[in-house]
Short mmCIF file of C-alpha atoms in Angstrom, two decimals:
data_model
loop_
_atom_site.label_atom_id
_atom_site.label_comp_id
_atom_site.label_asym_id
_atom_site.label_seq_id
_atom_site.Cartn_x
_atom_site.Cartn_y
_atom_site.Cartn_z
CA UNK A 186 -3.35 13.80 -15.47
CA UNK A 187 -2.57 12.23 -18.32
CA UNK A 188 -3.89 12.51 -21.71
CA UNK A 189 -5.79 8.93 -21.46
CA UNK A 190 -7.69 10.41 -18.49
CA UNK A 191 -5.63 8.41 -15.74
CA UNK A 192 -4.47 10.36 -12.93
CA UNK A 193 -1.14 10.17 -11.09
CA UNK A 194 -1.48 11.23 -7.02
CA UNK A 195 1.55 13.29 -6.23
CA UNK A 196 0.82 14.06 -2.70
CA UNK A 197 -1.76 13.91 0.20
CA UNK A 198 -1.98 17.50 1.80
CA UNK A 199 -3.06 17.62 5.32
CA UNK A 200 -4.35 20.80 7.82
CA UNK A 201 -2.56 24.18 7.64
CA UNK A 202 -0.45 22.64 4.43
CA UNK A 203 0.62 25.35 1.41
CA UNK A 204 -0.30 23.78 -1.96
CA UNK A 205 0.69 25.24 -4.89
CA UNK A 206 3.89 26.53 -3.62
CA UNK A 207 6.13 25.25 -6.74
CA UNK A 208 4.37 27.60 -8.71
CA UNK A 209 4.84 30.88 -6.30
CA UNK A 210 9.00 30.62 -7.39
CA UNK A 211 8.30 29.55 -11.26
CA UNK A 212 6.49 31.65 -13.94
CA UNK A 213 4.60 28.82 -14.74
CA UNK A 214 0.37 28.65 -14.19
CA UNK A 215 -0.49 25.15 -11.46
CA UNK A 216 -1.62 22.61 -13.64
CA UNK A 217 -2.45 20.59 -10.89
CA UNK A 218 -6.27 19.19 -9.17
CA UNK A 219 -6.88 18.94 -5.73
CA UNK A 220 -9.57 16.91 -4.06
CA UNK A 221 -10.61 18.05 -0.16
CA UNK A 222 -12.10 14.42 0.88
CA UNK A 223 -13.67 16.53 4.12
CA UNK A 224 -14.23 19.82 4.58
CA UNK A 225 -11.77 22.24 4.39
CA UNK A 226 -10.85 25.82 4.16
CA UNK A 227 -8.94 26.83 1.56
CA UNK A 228 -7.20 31.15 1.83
CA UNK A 229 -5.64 32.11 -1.47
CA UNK A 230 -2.83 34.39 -1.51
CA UNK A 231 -1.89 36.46 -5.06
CA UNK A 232 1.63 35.92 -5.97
CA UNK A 233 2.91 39.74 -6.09
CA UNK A 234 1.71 39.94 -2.62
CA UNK A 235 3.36 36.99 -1.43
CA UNK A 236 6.49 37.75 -2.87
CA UNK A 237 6.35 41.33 -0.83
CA UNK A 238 5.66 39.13 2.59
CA UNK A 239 8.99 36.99 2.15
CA UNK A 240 11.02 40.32 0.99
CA UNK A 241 9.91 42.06 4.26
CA UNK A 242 10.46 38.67 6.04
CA UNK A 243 13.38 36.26 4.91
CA UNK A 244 12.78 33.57 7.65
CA UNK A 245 9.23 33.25 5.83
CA UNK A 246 10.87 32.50 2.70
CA UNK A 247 13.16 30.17 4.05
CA UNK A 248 10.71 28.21 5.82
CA UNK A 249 8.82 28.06 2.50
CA UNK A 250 12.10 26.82 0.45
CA UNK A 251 12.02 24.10 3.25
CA UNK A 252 8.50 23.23 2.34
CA UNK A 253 8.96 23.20 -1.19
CA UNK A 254 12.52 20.92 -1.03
CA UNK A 255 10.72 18.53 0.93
CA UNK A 256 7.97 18.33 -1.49
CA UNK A 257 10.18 17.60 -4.14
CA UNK A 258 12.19 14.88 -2.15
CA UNK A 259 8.79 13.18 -1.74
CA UNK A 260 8.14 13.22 -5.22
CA UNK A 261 11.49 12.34 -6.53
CA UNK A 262 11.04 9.45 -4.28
CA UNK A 263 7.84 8.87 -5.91
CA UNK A 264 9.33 8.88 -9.20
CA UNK A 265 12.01 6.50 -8.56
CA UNK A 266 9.39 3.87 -6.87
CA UNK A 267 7.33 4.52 -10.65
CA UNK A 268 10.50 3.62 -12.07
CA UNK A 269 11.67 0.84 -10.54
CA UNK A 270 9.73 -1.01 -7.79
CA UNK A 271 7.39 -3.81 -8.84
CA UNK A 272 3.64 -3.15 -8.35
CA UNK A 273 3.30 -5.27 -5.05
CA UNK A 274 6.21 -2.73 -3.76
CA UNK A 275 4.24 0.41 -4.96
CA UNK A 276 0.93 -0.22 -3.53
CA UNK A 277 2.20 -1.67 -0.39
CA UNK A 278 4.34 1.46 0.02
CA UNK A 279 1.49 3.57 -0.70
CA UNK A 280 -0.91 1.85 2.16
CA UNK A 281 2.59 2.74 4.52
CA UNK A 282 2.46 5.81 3.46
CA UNK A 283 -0.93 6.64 4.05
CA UNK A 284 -0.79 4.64 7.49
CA UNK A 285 1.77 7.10 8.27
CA UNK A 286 0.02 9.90 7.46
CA UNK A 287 -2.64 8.90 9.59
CA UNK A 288 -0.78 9.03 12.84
CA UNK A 289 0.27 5.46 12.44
CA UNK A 290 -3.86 4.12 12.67
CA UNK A 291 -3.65 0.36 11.98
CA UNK A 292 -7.01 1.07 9.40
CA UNK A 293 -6.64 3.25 6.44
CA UNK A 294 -9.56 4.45 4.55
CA UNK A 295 -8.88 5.27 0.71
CA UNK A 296 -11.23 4.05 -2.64
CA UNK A 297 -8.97 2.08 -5.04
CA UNK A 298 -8.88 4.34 -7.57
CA UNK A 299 -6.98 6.81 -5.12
CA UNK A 300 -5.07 3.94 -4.05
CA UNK A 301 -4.02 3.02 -7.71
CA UNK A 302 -3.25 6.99 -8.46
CA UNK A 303 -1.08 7.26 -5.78
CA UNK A 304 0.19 3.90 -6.70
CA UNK A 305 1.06 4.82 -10.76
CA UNK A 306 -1.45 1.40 -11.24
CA UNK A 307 -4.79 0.61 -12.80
CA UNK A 308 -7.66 0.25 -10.45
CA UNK A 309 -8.07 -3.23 -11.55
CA UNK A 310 -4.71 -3.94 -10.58
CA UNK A 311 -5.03 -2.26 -7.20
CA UNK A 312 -8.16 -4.88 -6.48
CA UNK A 313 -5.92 -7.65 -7.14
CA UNK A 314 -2.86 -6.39 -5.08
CA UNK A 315 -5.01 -6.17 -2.46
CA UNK A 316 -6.52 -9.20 -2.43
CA UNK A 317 -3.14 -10.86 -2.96
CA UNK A 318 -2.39 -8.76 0.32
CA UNK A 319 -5.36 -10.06 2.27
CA UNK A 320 -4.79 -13.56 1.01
CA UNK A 321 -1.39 -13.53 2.05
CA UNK A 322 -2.43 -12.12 5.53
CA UNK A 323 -0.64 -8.56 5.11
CA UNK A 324 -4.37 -6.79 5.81
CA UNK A 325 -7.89 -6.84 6.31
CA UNK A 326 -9.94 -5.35 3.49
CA UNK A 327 -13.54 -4.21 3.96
CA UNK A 328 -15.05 -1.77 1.97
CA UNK A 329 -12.47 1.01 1.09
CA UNK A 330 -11.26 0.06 4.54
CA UNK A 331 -7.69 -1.52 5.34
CA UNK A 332 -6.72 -2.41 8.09
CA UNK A 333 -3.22 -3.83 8.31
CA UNK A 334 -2.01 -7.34 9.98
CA UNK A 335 1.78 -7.35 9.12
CA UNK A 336 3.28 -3.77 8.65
CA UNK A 337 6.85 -5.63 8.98
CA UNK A 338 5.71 -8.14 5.74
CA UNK A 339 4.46 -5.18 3.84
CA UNK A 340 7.75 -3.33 4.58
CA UNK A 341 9.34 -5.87 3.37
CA UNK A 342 8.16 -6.60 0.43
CA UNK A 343 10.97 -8.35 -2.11
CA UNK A 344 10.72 -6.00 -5.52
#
């Protein structure tokens, strides 16, 4: 979060997902929030405790290093869309990504303030993406509802 209040999404966790693990190989405290938008379990596990688990078991801790370099792939990715894509690019990447994430469903469902935090936007600028987006045919907005009409035209999107 920054120090204005906005917030900046860096990832959408799903069932049976480790958050937090950055922190388990770093001295450093988790500075980040997490949101459960249904309901969820959530098991803790102290760090000295963990760290015994993947001594005993090295295959755990590899699995885990896999985890945590893909997490930071995503986000570098993340970082370099901040950087450089225009703000078209960012949010219509963001609807892929979410489409992606669920299973490839034509409708999404997110509010535009999550869309604009995962998108490095303002939610006023997320409203008028979107309707850019429906005026242009791209998707169908209802709601916090998208559903989208040209996945091709969104992936395509000219920066």
């Amino acid at each position: 979060m920054a120090e204005d209040g906005r917030e900046l999404m860096t990832g959408m966790f799903e069932a049976d997902a480790f958050i937090g693990i950055n922190t388990l190989f770093s001295s450093d405290t988790y500075n980040e929030t997490a949101i459960a938008v249904e309901d969820s379990h959530l098991s803790k596990l102290p760090k000295e405790q963990f760290e015994k688990f993947i001594s005993l078991y090295p295959d755990v801790a590899e699995k885990f290093i896999g985890i945590l370099s893909n997490q930071i792939r995503q986000q570098e990715e993340q970082l370099l869309q901040l950087a450089y894509q225009s703000v078209r690019k960012r949010i219509a990447e963001a609807i892929l990504r979410l489409q992606k994430q669920e299973n490839n469903s034509d409708t999404i469902v997110i509010s535009r303030i999550d869309l604009a935090a995962m998108s490095g936007t303002a939610p006023e600028t997320v409203s008028r993406t979107l309707t850019d987006f429906k005026d242009d045919g791209f998707i169908q907005k209802k709601g916090s509802s998208i559903t989208i009409l040209q996945k091709q035209k969104l992936e395509r999107l000219k920066n």
